[in-house]
PDB file of C-alpha atoms in Angstrom:
ATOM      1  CA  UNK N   3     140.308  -6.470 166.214  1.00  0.00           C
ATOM      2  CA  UNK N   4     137.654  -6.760 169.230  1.00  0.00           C
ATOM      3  CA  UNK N   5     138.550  -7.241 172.936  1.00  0.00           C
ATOM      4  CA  UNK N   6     136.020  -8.103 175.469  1.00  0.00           C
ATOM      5  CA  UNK N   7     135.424  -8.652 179.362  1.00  0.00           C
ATOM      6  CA  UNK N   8     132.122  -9.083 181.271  1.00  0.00           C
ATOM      7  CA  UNK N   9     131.845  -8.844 185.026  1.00  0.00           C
ATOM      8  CA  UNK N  10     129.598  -9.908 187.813  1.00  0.00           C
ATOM      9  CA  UNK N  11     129.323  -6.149 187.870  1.00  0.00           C
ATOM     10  CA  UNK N  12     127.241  -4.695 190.639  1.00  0.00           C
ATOM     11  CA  UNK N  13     124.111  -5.541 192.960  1.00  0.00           C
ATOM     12  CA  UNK N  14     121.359  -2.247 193.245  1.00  0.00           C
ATOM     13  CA  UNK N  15     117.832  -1.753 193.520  1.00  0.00           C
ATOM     14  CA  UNK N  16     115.848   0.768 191.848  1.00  0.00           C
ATOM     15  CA  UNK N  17     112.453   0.644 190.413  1.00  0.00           C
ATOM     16  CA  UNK N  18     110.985   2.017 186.813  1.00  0.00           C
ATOM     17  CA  UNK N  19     108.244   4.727 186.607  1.00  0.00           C
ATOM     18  CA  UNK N  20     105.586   4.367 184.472  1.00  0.00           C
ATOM     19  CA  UNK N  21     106.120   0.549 184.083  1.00  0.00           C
ATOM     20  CA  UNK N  22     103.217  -1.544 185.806  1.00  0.00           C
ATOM     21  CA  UNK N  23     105.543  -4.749 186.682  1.00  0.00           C
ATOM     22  CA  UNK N  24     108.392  -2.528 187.942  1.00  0.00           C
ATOM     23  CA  UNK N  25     107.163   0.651 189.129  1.00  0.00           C
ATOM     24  CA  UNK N  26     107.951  -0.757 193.169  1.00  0.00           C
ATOM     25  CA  UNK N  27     111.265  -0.958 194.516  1.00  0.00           C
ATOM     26  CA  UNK N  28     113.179  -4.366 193.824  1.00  0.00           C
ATOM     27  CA  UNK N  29     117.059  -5.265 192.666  1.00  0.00           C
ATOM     28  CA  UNK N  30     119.505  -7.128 190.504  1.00  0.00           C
ATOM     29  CA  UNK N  31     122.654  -8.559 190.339  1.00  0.00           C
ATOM     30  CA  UNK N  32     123.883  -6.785 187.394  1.00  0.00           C
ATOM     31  CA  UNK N  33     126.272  -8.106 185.065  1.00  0.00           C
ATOM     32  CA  UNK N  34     128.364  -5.788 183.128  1.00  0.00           C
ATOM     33  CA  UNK N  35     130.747  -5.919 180.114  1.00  0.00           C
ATOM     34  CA  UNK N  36     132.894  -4.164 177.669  1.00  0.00           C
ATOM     35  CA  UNK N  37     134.013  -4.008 174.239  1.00  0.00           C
ATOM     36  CA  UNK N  38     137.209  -2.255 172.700  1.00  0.00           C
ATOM     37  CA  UNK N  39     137.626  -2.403 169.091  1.00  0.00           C
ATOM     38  CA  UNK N  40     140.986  -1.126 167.281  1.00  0.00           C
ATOM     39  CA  UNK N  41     144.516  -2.082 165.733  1.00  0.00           C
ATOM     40  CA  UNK N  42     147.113  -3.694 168.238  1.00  0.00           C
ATOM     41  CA  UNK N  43     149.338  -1.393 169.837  1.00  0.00           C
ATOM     42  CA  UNK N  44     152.958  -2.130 169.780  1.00  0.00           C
ATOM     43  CA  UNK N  45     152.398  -4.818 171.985  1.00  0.00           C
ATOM     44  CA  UNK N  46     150.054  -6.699 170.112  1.00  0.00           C
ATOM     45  CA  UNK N  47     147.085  -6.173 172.362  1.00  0.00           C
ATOM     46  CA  UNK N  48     143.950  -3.316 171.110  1.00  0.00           C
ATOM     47  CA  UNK N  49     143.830  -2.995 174.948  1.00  0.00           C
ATOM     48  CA  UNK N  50     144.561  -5.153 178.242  1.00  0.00           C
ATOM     49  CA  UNK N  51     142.437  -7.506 179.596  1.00  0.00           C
ATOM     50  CA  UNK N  52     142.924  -6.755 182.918  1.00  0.00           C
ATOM     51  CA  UNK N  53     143.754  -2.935 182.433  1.00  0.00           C
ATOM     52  CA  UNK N  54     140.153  -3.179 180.874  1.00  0.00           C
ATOM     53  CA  UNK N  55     138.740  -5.073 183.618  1.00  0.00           C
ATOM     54  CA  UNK N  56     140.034  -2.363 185.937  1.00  0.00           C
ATOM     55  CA  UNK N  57     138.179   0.148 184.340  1.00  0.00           C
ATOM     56  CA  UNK N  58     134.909  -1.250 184.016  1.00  0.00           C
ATOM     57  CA  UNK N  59     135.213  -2.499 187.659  1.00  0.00           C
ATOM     58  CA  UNK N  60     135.991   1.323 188.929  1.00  0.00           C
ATOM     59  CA  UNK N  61     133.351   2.612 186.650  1.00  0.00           C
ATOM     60  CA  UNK N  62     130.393   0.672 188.184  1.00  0.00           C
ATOM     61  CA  UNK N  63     132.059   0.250 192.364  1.00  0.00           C
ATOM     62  CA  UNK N  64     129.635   3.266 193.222  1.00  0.00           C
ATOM     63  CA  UNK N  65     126.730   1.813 192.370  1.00  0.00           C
ATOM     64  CA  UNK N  66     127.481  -1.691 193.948  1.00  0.00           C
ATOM     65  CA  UNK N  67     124.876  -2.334 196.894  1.00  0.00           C
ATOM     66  CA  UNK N  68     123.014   0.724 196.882  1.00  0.00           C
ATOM     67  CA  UNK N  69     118.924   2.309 195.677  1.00  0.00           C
ATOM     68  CA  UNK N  70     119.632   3.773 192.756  1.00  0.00           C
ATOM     69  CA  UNK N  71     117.301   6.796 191.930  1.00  0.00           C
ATOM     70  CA  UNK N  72     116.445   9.220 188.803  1.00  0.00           C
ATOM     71  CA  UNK N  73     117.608  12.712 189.315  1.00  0.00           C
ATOM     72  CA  UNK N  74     116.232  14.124 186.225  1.00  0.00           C
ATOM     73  CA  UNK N  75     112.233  12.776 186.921  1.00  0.00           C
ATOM     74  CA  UNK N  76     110.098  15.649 187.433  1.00  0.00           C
ATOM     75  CA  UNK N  77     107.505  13.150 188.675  1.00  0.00           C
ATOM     76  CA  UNK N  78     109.382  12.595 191.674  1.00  0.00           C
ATOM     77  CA  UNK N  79     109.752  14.761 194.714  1.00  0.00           C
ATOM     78  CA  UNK N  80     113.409  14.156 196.128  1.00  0.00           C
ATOM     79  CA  UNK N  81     114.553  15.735 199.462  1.00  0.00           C
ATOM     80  CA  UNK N  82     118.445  15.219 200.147  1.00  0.00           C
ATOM     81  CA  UNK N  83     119.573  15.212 204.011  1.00  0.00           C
ATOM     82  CA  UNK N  84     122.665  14.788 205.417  1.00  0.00           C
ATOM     83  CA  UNK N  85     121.977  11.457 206.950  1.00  0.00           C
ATOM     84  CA  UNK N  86     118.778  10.559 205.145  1.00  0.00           C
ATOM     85  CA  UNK N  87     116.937  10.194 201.049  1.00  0.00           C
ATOM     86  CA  UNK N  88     113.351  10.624 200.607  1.00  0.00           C
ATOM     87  CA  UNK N  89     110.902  10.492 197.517  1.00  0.00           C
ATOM     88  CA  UNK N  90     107.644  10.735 196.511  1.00  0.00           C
ATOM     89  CA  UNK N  91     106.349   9.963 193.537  1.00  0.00           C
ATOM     90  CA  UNK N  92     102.155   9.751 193.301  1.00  0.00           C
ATOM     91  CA  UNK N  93     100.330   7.820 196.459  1.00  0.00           C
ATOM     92  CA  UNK N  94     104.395   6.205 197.735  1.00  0.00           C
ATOM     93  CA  UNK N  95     106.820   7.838 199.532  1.00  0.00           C
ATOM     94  CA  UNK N  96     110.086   6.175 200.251  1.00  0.00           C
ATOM     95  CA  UNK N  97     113.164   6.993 202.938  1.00  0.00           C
ATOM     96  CA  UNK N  98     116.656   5.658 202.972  1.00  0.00           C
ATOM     97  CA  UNK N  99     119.873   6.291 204.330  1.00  0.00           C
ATOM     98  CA  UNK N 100     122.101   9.198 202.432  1.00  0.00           C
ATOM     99  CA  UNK N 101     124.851   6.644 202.040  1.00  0.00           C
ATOM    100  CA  UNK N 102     122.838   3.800 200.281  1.00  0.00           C
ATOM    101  CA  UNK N 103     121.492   6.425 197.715  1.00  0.00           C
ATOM    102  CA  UNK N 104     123.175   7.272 194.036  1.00  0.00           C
ATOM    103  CA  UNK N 105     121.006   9.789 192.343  1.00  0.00           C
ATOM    104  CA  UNK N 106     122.051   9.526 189.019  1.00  0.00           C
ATOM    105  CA  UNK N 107     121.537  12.002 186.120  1.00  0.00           C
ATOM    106  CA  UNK N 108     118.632  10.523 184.403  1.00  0.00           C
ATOM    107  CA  UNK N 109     114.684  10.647 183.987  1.00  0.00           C
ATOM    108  CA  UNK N 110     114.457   6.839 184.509  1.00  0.00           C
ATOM    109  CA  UNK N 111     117.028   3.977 186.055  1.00  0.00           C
ATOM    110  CA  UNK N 112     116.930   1.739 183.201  1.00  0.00           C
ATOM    111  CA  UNK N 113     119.658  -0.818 181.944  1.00  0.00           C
ATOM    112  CA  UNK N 114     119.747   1.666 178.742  1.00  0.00           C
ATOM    113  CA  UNK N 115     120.350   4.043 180.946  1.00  0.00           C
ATOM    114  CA  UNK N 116     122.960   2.761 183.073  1.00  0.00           C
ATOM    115  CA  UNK N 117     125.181   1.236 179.796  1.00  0.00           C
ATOM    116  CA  UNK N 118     124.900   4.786 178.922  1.00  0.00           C
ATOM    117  CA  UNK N 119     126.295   6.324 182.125  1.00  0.00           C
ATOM    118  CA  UNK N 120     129.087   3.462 181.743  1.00  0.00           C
ATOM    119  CA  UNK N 121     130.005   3.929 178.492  1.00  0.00           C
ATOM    120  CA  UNK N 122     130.568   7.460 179.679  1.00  0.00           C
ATOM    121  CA  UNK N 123     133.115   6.554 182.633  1.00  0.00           C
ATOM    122  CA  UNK N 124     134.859   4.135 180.518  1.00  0.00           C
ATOM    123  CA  UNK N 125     135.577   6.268 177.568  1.00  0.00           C
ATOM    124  CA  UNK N 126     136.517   8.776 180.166  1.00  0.00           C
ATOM    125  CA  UNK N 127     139.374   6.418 180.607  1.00  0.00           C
ATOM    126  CA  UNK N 128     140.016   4.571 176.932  1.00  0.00           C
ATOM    127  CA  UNK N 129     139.657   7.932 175.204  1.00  0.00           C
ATOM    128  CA  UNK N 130     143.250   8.756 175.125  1.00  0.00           C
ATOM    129  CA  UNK N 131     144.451   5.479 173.654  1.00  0.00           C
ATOM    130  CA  UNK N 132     145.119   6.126 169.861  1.00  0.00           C
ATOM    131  CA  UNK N 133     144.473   2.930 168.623  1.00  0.00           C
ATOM    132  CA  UNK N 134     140.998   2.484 170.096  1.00  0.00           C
ATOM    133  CA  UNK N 135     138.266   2.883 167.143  1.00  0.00           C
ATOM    134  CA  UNK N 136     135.082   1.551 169.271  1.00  0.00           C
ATOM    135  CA  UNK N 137     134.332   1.517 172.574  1.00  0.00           C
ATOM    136  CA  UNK N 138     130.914  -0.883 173.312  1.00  0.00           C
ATOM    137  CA  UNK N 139     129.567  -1.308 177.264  1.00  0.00           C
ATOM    138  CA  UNK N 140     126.654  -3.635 178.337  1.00  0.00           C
ATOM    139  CA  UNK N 141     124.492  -4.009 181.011  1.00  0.00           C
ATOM    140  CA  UNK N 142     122.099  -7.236 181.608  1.00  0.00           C
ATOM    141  CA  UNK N 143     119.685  -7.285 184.332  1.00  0.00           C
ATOM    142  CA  UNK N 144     118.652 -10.797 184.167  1.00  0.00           C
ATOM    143  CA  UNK N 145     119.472 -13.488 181.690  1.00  0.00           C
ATOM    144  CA  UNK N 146     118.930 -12.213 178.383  1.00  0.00           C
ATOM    145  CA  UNK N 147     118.022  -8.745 178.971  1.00  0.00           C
ATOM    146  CA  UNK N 148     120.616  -6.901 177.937  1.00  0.00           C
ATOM    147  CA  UNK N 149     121.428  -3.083 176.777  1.00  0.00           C
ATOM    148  CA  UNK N 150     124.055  -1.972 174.920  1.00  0.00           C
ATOM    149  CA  UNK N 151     125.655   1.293 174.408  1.00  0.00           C
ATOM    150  CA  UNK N 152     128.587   2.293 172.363  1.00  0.00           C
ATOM    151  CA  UNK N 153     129.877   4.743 170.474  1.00  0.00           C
ATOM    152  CA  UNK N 154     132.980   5.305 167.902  1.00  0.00           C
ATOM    153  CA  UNK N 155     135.976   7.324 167.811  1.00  0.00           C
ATOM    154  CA  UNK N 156     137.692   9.514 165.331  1.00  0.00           C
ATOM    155  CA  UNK N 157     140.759   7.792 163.968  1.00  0.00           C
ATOM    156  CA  UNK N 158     143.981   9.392 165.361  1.00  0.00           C
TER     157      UNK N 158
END
């Protein structure tokens, strides 16, 4: 049995090194969504709608309205102040507040990325629940664009 949710998900900016269209700072309004696959609980639900929901939500609220940046690009120079973020990366050099910056452990801020840093939160969450087999999370940056990342658990 398969249970999903999407959400409007979060708004961010970042920007994509090495890619000649997105290489400068610009945003989306991301859109977000789950999949749990598994055998009804007790209850007859694999998992919650809005107990899902919930999760997905809190997994992606830190993200909501701020610059995103790579924290694992070696081709970036990032200084971390207490009130302000800068970077450099070749001829550009950008500064924003501290508190509108997530540095996020990865080389690149890419949708594959970010399912992948979901996926992570959420499982830290549906892990426990013995009747979950599969545990899918998406991100889409504009209509049609979509990555997926999932992974399966052991039976239990």
């Amino acid at each position: 049995m398969r249970v999903e949710v999407s959400l409007p998900g979060f708004s961010a900016a970042h920007f994509l090194l090495g890619h000649e269209k997105c290489d400068h700072v610009h945003g989306h309004n991301w859109l977000v969504g789950a999949a749990v696959e598994g055998r009804p609980n007790e209850r007859g639900m694999v998992v919650d709608f809005e107990e899902l929901e919930s999760i997905l939500s809190e997994a992606c609220k830190d993200l909501d309205h701020r610059v995103l940046l790579p924290g694992k690009n070696r081709e970036i120079l990032l200084e971390i102040r207490e009130k302000s973020c800068s970077l450099k990366f070749g001829e550009r050099i950008y500064t924003f507040p501290a508190q509108d910056v997530v540095v996020l452990p990865v080389e690149n801020v890419t949708a594959e990325e970010l399912a992948r840093l979901l996926l992570e939160k959420v499982l830290q969450r549906l892990r426990s629940l013995p009747n979950i087999t599969e545990v899918e999370v998406w991100v889409e940056e504009s209509p049609g664009k979509r990555a997926i990342a999932s992974t399966s658990l052991p039976e239990r």
